[in-house]
mmCIF file of C-alpha atoms in Angstrom:
data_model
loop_
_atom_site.group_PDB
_atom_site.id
_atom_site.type_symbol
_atom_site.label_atom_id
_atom_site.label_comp_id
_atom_site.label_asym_id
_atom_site.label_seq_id
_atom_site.Cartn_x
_atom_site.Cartn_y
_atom_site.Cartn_z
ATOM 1 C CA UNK A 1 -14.069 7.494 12.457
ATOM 2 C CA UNK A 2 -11.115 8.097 10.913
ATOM 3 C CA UNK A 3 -11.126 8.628 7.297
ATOM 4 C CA UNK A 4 -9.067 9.592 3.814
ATOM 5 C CA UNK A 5 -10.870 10.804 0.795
ATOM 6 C CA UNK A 6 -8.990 11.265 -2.644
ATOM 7 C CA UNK A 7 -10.071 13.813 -4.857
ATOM 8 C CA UNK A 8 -8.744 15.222 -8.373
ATOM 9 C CA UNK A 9 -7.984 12.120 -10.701
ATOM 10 C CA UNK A 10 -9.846 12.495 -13.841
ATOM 11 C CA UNK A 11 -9.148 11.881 -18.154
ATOM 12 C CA UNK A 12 -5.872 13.978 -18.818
ATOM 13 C CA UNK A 13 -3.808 14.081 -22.002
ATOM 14 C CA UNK A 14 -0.060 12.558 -22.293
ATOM 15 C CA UNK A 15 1.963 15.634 -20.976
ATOM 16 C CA UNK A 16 -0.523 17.040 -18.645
ATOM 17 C CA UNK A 17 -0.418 17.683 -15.294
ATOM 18 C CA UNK A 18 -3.161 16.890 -12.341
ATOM 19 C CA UNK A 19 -3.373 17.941 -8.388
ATOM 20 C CA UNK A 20 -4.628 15.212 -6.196
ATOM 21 C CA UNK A 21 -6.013 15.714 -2.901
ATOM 22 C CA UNK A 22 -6.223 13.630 0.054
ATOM 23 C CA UNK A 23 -8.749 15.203 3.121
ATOM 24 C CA UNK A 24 -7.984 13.262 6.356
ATOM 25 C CA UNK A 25 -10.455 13.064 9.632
ATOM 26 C CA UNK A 26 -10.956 11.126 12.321
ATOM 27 C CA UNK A 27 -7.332 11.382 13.616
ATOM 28 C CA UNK A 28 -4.228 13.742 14.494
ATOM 29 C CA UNK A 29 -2.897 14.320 10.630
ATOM 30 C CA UNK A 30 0.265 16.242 11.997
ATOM 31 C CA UNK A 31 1.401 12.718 13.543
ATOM 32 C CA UNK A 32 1.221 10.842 10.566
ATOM 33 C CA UNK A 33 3.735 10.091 8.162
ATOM 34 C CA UNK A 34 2.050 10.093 4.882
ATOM 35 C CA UNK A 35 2.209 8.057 1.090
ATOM 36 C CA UNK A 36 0.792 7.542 -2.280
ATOM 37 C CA UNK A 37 0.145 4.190 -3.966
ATOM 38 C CA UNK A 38 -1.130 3.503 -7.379
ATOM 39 C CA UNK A 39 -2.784 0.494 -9.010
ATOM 40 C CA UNK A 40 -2.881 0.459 -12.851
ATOM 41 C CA UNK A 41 -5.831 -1.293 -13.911
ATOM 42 C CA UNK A 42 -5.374 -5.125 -13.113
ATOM 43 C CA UNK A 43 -2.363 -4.707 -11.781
ATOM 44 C CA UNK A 44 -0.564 -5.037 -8.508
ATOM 45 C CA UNK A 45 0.616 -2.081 -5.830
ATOM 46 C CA UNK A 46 3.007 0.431 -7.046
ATOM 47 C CA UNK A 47 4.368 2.646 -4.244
ATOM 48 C CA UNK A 48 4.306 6.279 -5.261
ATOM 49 C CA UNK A 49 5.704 8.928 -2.738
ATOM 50 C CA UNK A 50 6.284 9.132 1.103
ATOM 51 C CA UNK A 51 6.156 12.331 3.119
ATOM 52 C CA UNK A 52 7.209 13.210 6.556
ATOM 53 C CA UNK A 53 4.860 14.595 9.272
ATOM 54 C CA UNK A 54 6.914 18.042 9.390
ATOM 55 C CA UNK A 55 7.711 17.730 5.500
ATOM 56 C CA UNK A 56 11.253 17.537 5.964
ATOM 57 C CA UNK A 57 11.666 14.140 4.141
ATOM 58 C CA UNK A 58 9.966 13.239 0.996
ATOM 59 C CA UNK A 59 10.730 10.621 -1.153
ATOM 60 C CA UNK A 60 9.112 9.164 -4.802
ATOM 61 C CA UNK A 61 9.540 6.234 -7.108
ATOM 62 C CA UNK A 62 11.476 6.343 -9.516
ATOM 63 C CA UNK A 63 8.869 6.169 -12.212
ATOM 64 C CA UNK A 64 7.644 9.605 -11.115
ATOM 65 C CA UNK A 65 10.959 11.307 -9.824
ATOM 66 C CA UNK A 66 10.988 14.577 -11.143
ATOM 67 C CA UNK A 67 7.828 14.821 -12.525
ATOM 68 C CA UNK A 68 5.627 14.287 -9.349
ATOM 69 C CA UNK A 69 5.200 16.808 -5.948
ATOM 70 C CA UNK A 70 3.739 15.374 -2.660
ATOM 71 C CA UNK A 71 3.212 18.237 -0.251
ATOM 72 C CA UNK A 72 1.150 18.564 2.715
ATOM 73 C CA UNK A 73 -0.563 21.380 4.814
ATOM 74 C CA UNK A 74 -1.080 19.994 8.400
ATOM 75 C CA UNK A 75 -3.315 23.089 9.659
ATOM 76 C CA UNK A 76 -5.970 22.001 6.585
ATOM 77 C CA UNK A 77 -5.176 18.022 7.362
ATOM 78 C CA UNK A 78 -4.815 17.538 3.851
ATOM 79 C CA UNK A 79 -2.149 15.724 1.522
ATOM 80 C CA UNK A 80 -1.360 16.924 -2.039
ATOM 81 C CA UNK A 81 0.361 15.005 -5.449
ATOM 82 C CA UNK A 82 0.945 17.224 -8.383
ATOM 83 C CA UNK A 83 1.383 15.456 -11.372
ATOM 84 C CA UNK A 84 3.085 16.857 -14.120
ATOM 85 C CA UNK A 85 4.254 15.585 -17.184
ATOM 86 C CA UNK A 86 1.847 13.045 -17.441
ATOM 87 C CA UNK A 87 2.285 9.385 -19.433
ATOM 88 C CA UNK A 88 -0.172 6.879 -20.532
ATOM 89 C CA UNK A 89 1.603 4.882 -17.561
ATOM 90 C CA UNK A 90 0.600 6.955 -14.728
ATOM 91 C CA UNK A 91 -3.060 5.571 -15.239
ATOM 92 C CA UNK A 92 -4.259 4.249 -12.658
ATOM 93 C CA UNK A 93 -5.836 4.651 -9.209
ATOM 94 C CA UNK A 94 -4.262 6.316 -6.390
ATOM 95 C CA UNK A 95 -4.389 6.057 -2.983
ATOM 96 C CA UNK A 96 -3.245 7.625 -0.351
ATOM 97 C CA UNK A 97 -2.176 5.935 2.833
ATOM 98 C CA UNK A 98 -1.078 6.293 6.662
ATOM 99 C CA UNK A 99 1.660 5.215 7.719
ATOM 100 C CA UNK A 100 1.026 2.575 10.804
ATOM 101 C CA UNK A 101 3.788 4.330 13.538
ATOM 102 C CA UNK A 102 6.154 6.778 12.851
ATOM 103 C CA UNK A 103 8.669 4.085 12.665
ATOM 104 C CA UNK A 104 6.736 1.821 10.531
ATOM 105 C CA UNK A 105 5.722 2.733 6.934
ATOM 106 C CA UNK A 106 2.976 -0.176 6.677
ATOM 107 C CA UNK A 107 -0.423 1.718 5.171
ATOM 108 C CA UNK A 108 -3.182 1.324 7.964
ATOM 109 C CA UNK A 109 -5.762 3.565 6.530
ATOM 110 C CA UNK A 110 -6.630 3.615 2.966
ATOM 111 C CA UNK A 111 -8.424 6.141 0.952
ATOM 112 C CA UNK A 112 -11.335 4.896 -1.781
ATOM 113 C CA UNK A 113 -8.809 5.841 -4.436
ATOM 114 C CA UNK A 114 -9.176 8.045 -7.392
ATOM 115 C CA UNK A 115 -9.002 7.488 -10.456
ATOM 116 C CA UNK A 116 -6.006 9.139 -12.877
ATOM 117 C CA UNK A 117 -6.371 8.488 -16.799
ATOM 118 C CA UNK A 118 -3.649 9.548 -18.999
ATOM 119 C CA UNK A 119 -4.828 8.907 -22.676
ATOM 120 C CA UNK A 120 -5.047 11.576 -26.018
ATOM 121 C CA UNK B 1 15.428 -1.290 -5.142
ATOM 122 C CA UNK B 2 14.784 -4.441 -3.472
ATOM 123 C CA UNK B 3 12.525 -6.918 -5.449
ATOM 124 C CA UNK B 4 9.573 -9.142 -3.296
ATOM 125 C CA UNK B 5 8.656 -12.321 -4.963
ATOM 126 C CA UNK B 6 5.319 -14.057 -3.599
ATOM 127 C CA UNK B 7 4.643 -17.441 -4.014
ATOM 128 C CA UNK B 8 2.183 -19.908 -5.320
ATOM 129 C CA UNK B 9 0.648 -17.557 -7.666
ATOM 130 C CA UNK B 10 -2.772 -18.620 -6.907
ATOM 131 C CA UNK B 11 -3.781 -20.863 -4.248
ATOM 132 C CA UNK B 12 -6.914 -22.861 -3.834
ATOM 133 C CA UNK B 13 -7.890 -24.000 -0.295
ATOM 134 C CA UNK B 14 -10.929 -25.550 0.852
ATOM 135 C CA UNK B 15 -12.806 -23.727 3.809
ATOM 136 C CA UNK B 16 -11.460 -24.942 6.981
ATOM 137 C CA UNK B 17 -8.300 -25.111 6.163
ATOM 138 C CA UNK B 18 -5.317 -23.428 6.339
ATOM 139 C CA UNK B 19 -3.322 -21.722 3.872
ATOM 140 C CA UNK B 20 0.216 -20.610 3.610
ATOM 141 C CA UNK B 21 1.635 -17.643 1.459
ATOM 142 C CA UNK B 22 5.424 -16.616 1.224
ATOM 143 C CA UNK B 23 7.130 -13.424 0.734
ATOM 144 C CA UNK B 24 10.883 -13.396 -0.431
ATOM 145 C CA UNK B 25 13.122 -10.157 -0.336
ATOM 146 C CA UNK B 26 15.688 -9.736 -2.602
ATOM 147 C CA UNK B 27 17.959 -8.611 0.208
ATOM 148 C CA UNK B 28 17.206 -8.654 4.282
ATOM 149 C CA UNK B 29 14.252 -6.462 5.119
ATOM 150 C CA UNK B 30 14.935 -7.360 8.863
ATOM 151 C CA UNK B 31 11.241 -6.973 10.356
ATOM 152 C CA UNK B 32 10.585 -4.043 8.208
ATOM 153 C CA UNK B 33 7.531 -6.764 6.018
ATOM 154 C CA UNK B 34 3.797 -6.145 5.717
ATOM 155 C CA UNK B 35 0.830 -8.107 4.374
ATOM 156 C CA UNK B 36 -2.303 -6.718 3.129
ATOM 157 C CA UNK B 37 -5.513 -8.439 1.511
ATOM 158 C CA UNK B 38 -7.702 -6.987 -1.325
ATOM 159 C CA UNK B 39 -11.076 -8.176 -2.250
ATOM 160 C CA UNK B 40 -12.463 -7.272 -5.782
ATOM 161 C CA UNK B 41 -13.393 -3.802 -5.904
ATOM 162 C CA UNK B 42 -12.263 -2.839 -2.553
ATOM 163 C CA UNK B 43 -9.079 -0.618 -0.934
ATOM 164 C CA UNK B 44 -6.406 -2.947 0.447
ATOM 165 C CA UNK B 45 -6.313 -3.862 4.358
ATOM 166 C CA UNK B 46 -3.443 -3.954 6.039
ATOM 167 C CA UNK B 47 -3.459 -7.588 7.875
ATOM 168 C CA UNK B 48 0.462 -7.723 9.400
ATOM 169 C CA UNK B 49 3.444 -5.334 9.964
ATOM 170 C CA UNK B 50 6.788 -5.521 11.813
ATOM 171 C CA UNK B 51 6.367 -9.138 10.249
ATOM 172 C CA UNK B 52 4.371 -10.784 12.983
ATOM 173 C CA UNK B 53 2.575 -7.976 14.195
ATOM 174 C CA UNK B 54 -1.850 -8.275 13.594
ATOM 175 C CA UNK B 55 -3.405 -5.248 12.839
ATOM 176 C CA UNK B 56 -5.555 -3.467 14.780
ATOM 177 C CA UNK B 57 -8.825 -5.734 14.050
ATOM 178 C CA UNK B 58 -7.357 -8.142 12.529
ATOM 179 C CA UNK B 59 -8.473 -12.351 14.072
ATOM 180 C CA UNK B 60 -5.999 -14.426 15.511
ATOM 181 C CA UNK B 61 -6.538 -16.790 11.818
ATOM 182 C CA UNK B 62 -3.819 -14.777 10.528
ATOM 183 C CA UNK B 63 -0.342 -14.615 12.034
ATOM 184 C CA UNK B 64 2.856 -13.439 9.833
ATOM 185 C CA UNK B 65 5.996 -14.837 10.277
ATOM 186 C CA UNK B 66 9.479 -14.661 9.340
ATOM 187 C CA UNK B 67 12.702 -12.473 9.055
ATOM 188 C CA UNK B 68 15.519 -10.971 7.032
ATOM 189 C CA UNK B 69 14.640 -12.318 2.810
ATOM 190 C CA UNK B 70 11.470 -15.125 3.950
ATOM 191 C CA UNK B 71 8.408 -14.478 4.941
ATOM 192 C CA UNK B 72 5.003 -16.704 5.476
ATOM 193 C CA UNK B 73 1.556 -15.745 6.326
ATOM 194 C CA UNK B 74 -0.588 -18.270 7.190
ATOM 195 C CA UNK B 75 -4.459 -18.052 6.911
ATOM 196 C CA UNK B 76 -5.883 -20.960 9.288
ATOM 197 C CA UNK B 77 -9.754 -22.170 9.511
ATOM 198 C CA UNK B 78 -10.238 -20.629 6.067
ATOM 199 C CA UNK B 79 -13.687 -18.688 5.264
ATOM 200 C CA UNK B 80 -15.309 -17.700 2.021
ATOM 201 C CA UNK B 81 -14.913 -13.976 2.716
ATOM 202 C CA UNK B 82 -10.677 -14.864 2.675
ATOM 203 C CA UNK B 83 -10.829 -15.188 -1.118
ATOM 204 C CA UNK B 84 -8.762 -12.153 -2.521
ATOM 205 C CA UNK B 85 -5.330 -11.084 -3.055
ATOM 206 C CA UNK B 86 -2.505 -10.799 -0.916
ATOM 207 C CA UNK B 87 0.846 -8.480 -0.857
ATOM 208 C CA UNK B 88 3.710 -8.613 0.930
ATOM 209 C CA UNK B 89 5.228 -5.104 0.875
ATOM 210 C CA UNK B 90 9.124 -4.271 2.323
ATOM 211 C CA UNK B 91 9.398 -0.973 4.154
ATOM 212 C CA UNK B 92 13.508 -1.452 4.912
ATOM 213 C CA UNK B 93 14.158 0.874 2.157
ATOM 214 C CA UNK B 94 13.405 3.248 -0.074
ATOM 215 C CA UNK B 95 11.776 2.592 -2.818
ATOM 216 C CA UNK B 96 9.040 0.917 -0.669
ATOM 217 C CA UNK B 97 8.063 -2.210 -3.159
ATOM 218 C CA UNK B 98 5.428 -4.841 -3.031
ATOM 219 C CA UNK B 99 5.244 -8.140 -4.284
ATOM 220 C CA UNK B 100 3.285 -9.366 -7.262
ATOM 221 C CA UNK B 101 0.196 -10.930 -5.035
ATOM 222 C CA UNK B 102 -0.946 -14.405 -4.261
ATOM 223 C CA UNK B 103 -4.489 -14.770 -5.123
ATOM 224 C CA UNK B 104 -6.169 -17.156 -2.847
ATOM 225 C CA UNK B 105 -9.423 -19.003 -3.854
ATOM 226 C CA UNK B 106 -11.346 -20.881 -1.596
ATOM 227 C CA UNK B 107 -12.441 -23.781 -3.250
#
């Protein structure tokens, strides 16, 4: 069955950072292309970062340009966000998401999110 | 960074029937137009891509349409479990953007 699980959000302080983790299974990671979504709390979609399956193109929003990493390790089918420079803004919950086709960036497989709180 | 705009707001169908949600792009997205639904409490579902194309899963009650800066989905022979919200999302370009959601009530 194929499956993403989040892990890492928790209560962090304006100006702190935070590594999310996204474990895939079920599927061939390495032919995936990769994102991050966020939802603040009642809120719509926010698209967050997009990563390549060899890495070589990653792209962010820019609400996090600059302050936010997306990496992934293929061998360990696993997706990373670091999160630095935190703001009460980046609460929310993120997801991470498969792309459909390599050619199509529609999210076909959702994580159960987790859940990033940025407050002193 | 190209702007989607969904429309009604909220929409309030009785079961049966069918419902129709639109998508608008701020520029042409050519095909490049997804739709997902989100119950309460739940992960979003991807229901549409390429515009037209059903997910894997997905019934034949919901078909996506359109092209370019207009899009419809339409919901026919409405059930209770198709209460939620809906997003269009544009994947032309960089930043990928979604709209604001339609939520759909079944009456």
């Amino acid at each position: 069955q194929v499956h993403l699980v989040e892990s890492g959000g928790s209560l962090v302080k304006p100006g702190g950072s935070l590594r999310l983790s996204c474990a895939a299974s079920g599927f061939i990671f390495s032919d995936y292309n990769m994102n991050w979504i966020r939802q603040a709390p009642g809120k719509g979609l926010e698209w967050v970062a997009y990563i390549s399956i060899t890495s070589s193109t990653i792209n962010y929003a820019d609400s996090v340009k600059g302050r936010f990493t997306l990496s992934r390790d293929n061998a360990k089918n696993s997706l990373y966000l670091q999160m630095d420079s935190l703001r009460a803004e980046d609460t929310a919950v993120y997801y991470c998401a498969r792309g459909v086709d390599s050619w199509a960036d529609a999210f076909d497989v959702w994580g159960q999110g987790t859940k990033v709180t940025v407050s002193s | 960074e190209i702007v989607m705009t969904q429309s009604p707001a909220t929409l309030s169908v009785s079961p049966g029937e069918r419902a129709t949600l639109s998508c608008w792009a701020s520029q042409s997205v050519n095909t490049n137009l997804a739709w997902y639904q989100q119950k309460l409490g739940q992960t979003p579902r991807l229901l549409v891509y390429g515009a037209s194309t059903r997910a894997t899963g997905i019934p034949a009650r919901f078909s996506g349409s359109g092209s370019g800066a207009e899009f419809i989905l339409t919901i026919s022979s409405l059930r209770s479990e198709d209460s939620g919200m809906y997003f269009c999302q544009q994947y032309e370009n960089w930043p990928y953007t979604f709209g604001q959601g339609t939520n759909l009530e079944i009456k």
